[in-house]
Coordinates of N, CA and C in Angstrom, one line a residue:
M1 N 61.6 223.4 28.0 CA 60.6 223.1 27.0 C 61.2 223.5 25.6
N2 N 61.2 222.6 24.7 CA 61.7 222.9 23.3 C 60.5 223.1 22.4
T3 N 60.4 224.2 21.8 CA 59.2 224.5 21.0 C 59.6 224.5 19.5
D4 N 60.7 223.8 19.2 CA 61.1 223.6 17.8 C 60.3 222.4 17.2
Y5 N 59.6 222.6 16.2 CA 58.7 221.6 15.6 C 59.1 221.2 14.2
E6 N 59.1 219.9 13.9 CA 59.1 219.4 12.5 C 57.7 219.6 12.0
I7 N 57.6 220.2 10.9 CA 56.2 220.5 10.3 C 56.1 219.8 9.0
Q8 N 55.1 218.9 8.9 CA 54.8 218.2 7.6 C 53.3 218.2 7.4
K9 N 52.9 217.9 6.2 CA 51.5 217.9 5.8 C 51.2 216.5 5.2
I10 N 50.0 216.1 5.5 CA 49.4 214.9 4.9 C 48.0 215.2 4.4
T11 N 47.5 214.3 3.5 CA 46.1 214.4 3.1 C 45.5 213.1 3.4
W12 N 44.3 213.2 4.1 CA 43.5 212.1 4.4 C 42.1 212.4 4.2
D13 N 41.4 211.5 3.4 CA 40.0 211.7 3.1 C 39.7 213.1 2.5
D14 N 40.6 213.6 1.7 CA 40.5 214.9 1.1 C 40.6 216.0 2.1
I15 N 41.2 215.8 3.2 CA 41.5 216.8 4.2 C 43.0 217.0 4.3
E16 N 43.4 218.2 4.2 CA 44.8 218.5 4.3 C 45.1 218.8 5.8
I17 N 46.1 218.0 6.4 CA 46.4 218.1 7.8 C 47.8 218.5 8.0
E18 N 48.0 219.4 8.9 CA 49.4 219.8 9.3 C 49.7 219.0 10.5
V19 N 50.9 218.4 10.4 CA 51.4 217.6 11.5 C 52.7 218.3 12.1
R20 N 52.6 218.7 13.3 CA 53.8 219.3 14.0 C 54.2 218.4 15.1
W21 N 55.6 218.1 15.1 CA 56.1 217.2 16.0 C 57.4 217.7 16.7
S22 N 57.5 217.7 18.0 CA 58.6 218.1 18.7 C 59.0 216.9 19.6
P23 N 60.0 216.1 19.3 CA 60.3 214.9 20.0 C 60.8 215.1 21.4
D24 N 61.4 216.3 21.7 CA 62.0 216.6 23.0 C 61.3 217.8 23.6
Y25 N 60.0 217.9 23.5 CA 59.3 219.1 24.0 C 59.5 219.3 25.5
L26 N 59.4 218.3 26.3 CA 59.7 218.4 27.7 C 60.8 217.4 28.1
S27 N 61.8 217.9 28.9 CA 62.8 217.1 29.4 C 62.7 217.0 30.9
F28 N 63.1 215.8 31.4 CA 63.0 215.5 32.8 C 64.4 215.3 33.4
D29 N 64.5 215.5 34.7 CA 65.8 215.4 35.4 C 66.4 214.0 35.2
S30 N 65.5 213.0 34.9 CA 66.0 211.6 34.7 C 66.7 211.4 33.3
G31 N 66.6 212.5 32.5 CA 67.2 212.4 31.2 C 66.2 211.9 30.1
T32 N 65.0 211.7 30.5 CA 64.0 211.3 29.5 C 63.2 212.5 28.9
Y33 N 62.6 212.2 27.8 CA 61.8 213.3 27.1 C 60.4 212.9 26.9
L34 N 59.6 213.9 26.7 CA 58.2 213.7 26.3 C 58.0 214.6 25.1
G35 N 57.5 214.0 24.0 CA 57.3 214.7 22.8 C 55.9 215.3 22.7
H36 N 55.8 216.3 21.8 CA 54.5 216.9 21.7 C 54.1 216.9 20.2
L37 N 52.9 216.3 19.9 CA 52.4 216.2 18.6 C 51.1 217.0 18.5
E38 N 51.1 217.8 17.4 CA 49.9 218.6 17.1 C 49.4 218.3 15.7
L39 N 48.1 218.1 15.6 CA 47.4 217.9 14.3 C 46.4 219.0 14.1
E40 N 46.4 219.6 12.9 CA 45.4 220.6 12.6 C 44.9 220.5 11.2
S41 N 43.6 220.4 11.0 CA 43.1 220.4 9.6 C 43.2 221.8 9.0
L42 N 43.8 221.8 7.9 CA 44.0 223.1 7.2 C 43.0 223.4 6.1
S43 N 42.6 222.3 5.4 CA 41.7 222.5 4.2 C 40.9 221.2 4.1
P44 N 39.6 221.3 4.4 CA 38.9 222.5 4.9 C 39.3 222.8 6.3
K45 N 39.4 224.1 6.6 CA 39.9 224.6 7.9 C 39.0 224.2 9.0
K46 N 39.6 223.7 10.1 CA 38.9 223.2 11.3 C 38.0 222.0 11.0
H47 N 38.2 221.3 9.9 CA 37.4 220.1 9.7 C 37.6 219.1 10.7
P48 N 36.6 218.5 11.3 CA 36.8 217.4 12.2 C 37.6 216.2 11.7
L49 N 38.3 215.6 12.6 CA 39.1 214.4 12.3 C 38.7 213.3 13.2
P50 N 39.0 212.1 12.9 CA 38.6 211.0 13.8 C 39.0 211.2 15.2
M51 N 40.0 211.9 15.5 CA 40.5 212.0 16.9 C 40.2 213.4 17.5
T52 N 39.5 214.3 16.8 CA 39.1 215.6 17.3 C 37.9 216.2 16.5
R53 N 37.0 216.7 17.3 CA 35.8 217.4 16.8 C 36.1 218.7 16.2
T54 N 37.2 219.4 16.7 CA 37.5 220.8 16.3 C 38.5 220.9 15.2
G55 N 39.1 219.8 14.7 CA 40.1 219.9 13.7 C 41.5 220.2 14.3
Y56 N 41.6 220.3 15.6 CA 42.9 220.5 16.2 C 43.1 219.4 17.3
R57 N 44.3 218.9 17.5 CA 44.6 217.9 18.6 C 46.0 218.1 19.0
S58 N 46.1 218.3 20.3 CA 47.4 218.3 21.0 C 47.6 217.0 21.7
H59 N 48.8 216.4 21.6 CA 48.9 215.0 22.1 C 50.4 214.9 22.6
F60 N 50.6 214.5 23.9 CA 51.9 214.3 24.4 C 52.2 212.8 24.4
I61 N 53.4 212.4 23.9 CA 53.7 211.0 23.7 C 55.2 210.8 23.8
H62 N 55.7 209.7 24.3 CA 57.1 209.4 24.4 C 57.6 209.2 23.0
P63 N 58.8 209.8 22.6 CA 59.4 209.7 21.3 C 59.6 208.2 20.8
D64 N 59.8 207.3 21.8 CA 60.1 205.9 21.4 C 58.8 205.3 20.8
E65 N 57.6 205.8 21.2 CA 56.4 205.2 20.6 C 56.3 205.7 19.2
I66 N 56.7 206.9 18.9 CA 56.7 207.4 17.5 C 57.7 206.6 16.7
A67 N 58.9 206.3 17.3 CA 59.9 205.6 16.6 C 59.5 204.2 16.2
E68 N 58.7 203.6 17.1 CA 58.2 202.2 16.8 C 57.4 202.2 15.5
Y69 N 56.8 203.3 15.1 CA 56.0 203.3 13.9 C 56.9 203.7 12.7
G70 N 58.1 204.0 12.9 CA 59.0 204.4 11.8 C 58.9 205.9 11.5
G71 N 58.3 206.7 12.4 CA 58.3 208.1 12.2 C 56.9 208.7 12.5
V72 N 56.8 210.0 12.6 CA 55.6 210.6 13.1 C 54.5 210.5 12.0
L73 N 54.8 210.6 10.8 CA 53.7 210.5 9.8 C 53.1 209.1 9.8
N74 N 53.9 208.0 9.9 CA 53.4 206.7 10.0 C 52.5 206.5 11.2
F75 N 52.9 207.1 12.3 CA 52.1 207.1 13.6 C 50.8 207.8 13.3
V76 N 50.8 209.0 12.8 CA 49.6 209.7 12.6 C 48.6 209.0 11.6
E77 N 49.2 208.4 10.5 CA 48.3 207.7 9.6 C 47.7 206.5 10.2
D78 N 48.4 205.7 11.0 CA 47.9 204.6 11.7 C 46.8 205.0 12.8
W79 N 47.1 206.1 13.4 CA 46.2 206.6 14.4 C 44.8 207.0 13.8
I80 N 44.9 207.7 12.7 CA 43.7 208.1 11.9 C 43.0 206.9 11.4
K81 N 43.7 206.0 10.9 CA 43.1 204.8 10.3 C 42.3 204.0 11.4
A82 N 42.9 203.9 12.6 CA 42.3 203.2 13.7 C 41.1 203.9 14.2
E83 N 41.2 205.2 14.4 CA 40.1 206.0 14.9 C 38.9 206.2 13.9
S84 N 39.3 206.1 12.6 CA 38.2 206.3 11.6 C 37.3 205.1 11.5
K85 N 37.6 204.0 12.2 CA 36.7 202.9 12.2 C 35.7 202.9 13.4
S86 N 35.9 203.9 14.3 CA 35.0 203.9 15.5 C 33.6 204.4 15.1
N87 N 32.6 203.9 15.8 CA 31.2 204.3 15.5 C 31.0 205.8 15.8
E88 N 31.7 206.3 16.8 CA 31.6 207.7 17.0 C 32.0 208.6 15.8
W89 N 33.1 208.2 15.2 CA 33.6 208.9 14.0 C 32.6 208.8 12.9
L90 N 32.2 207.6 12.6 CA 31.3 207.3 11.5 C 30.0 208.1 11.6
E91 N 29.5 208.2 12.8 CA 28.3 209.0 13.1 C 28.6 210.5 12.9
R92 N 29.7 211.0 13.4 CA 30.0 212.4 13.2 C 30.2 212.8 11.8
K93 N 30.9 211.9 11.1 CA 31.2 212.1 9.6 C 29.9 212.2 8.9
A94 N 29.0 211.2 9.1 CA 27.7 211.2 8.4 C 27.0 212.5 8.7
A95 N 26.9 213.0 10.0 CA 26.2 214.2 10.3 C 26.9 215.4 9.6
F96 N 28.2 215.4 9.6 CA 28.9 216.6 9.0 C 28.7 216.6 7.5
N97 N 28.7 215.4 6.9 CA 28.4 215.4 5.4 C 27.0 215.7 5.1
Q98 N 26.1 215.4 6.0 CA 24.7 215.7 5.8 C 24.5 217.2 5.8
M99 N 25.1 217.9 6.8 CA 25.0 219.3 6.9 C 25.7 220.0 5.7
A100 N 26.7 219.4 5.1 CA 27.3 220.0 3.9 C 26.4 220.1 2.7
L101 N 25.3 219.3 2.7 CA 24.4 219.3 1.6 C 23.5 220.5 1.6
F102 N 23.4 221.2 2.7 CA 22.4 222.3 2.8 C 23.1 223.6 2.8

């Protein structure tokens, strides 16, 4: 297990998100790898994101899938964009924003 992560930050919808990526987190006897991607909302802390209610998400993915997007940030941005269109996210966001008014 490799716990060395590339750490980058992006801002989406005024939420600062830390992106941690380890492309060779797990190695198998066959010579293949499984990467580990972590997302965490930093500001506001623990703010929900389209793919997590808690502001944190751990996701295992093959590094080739990340490479198909041209890198981890492109993958994350496309993932957020796709998930942000879901009815579940739109309802959670509306409820969260409503609570912020009080």
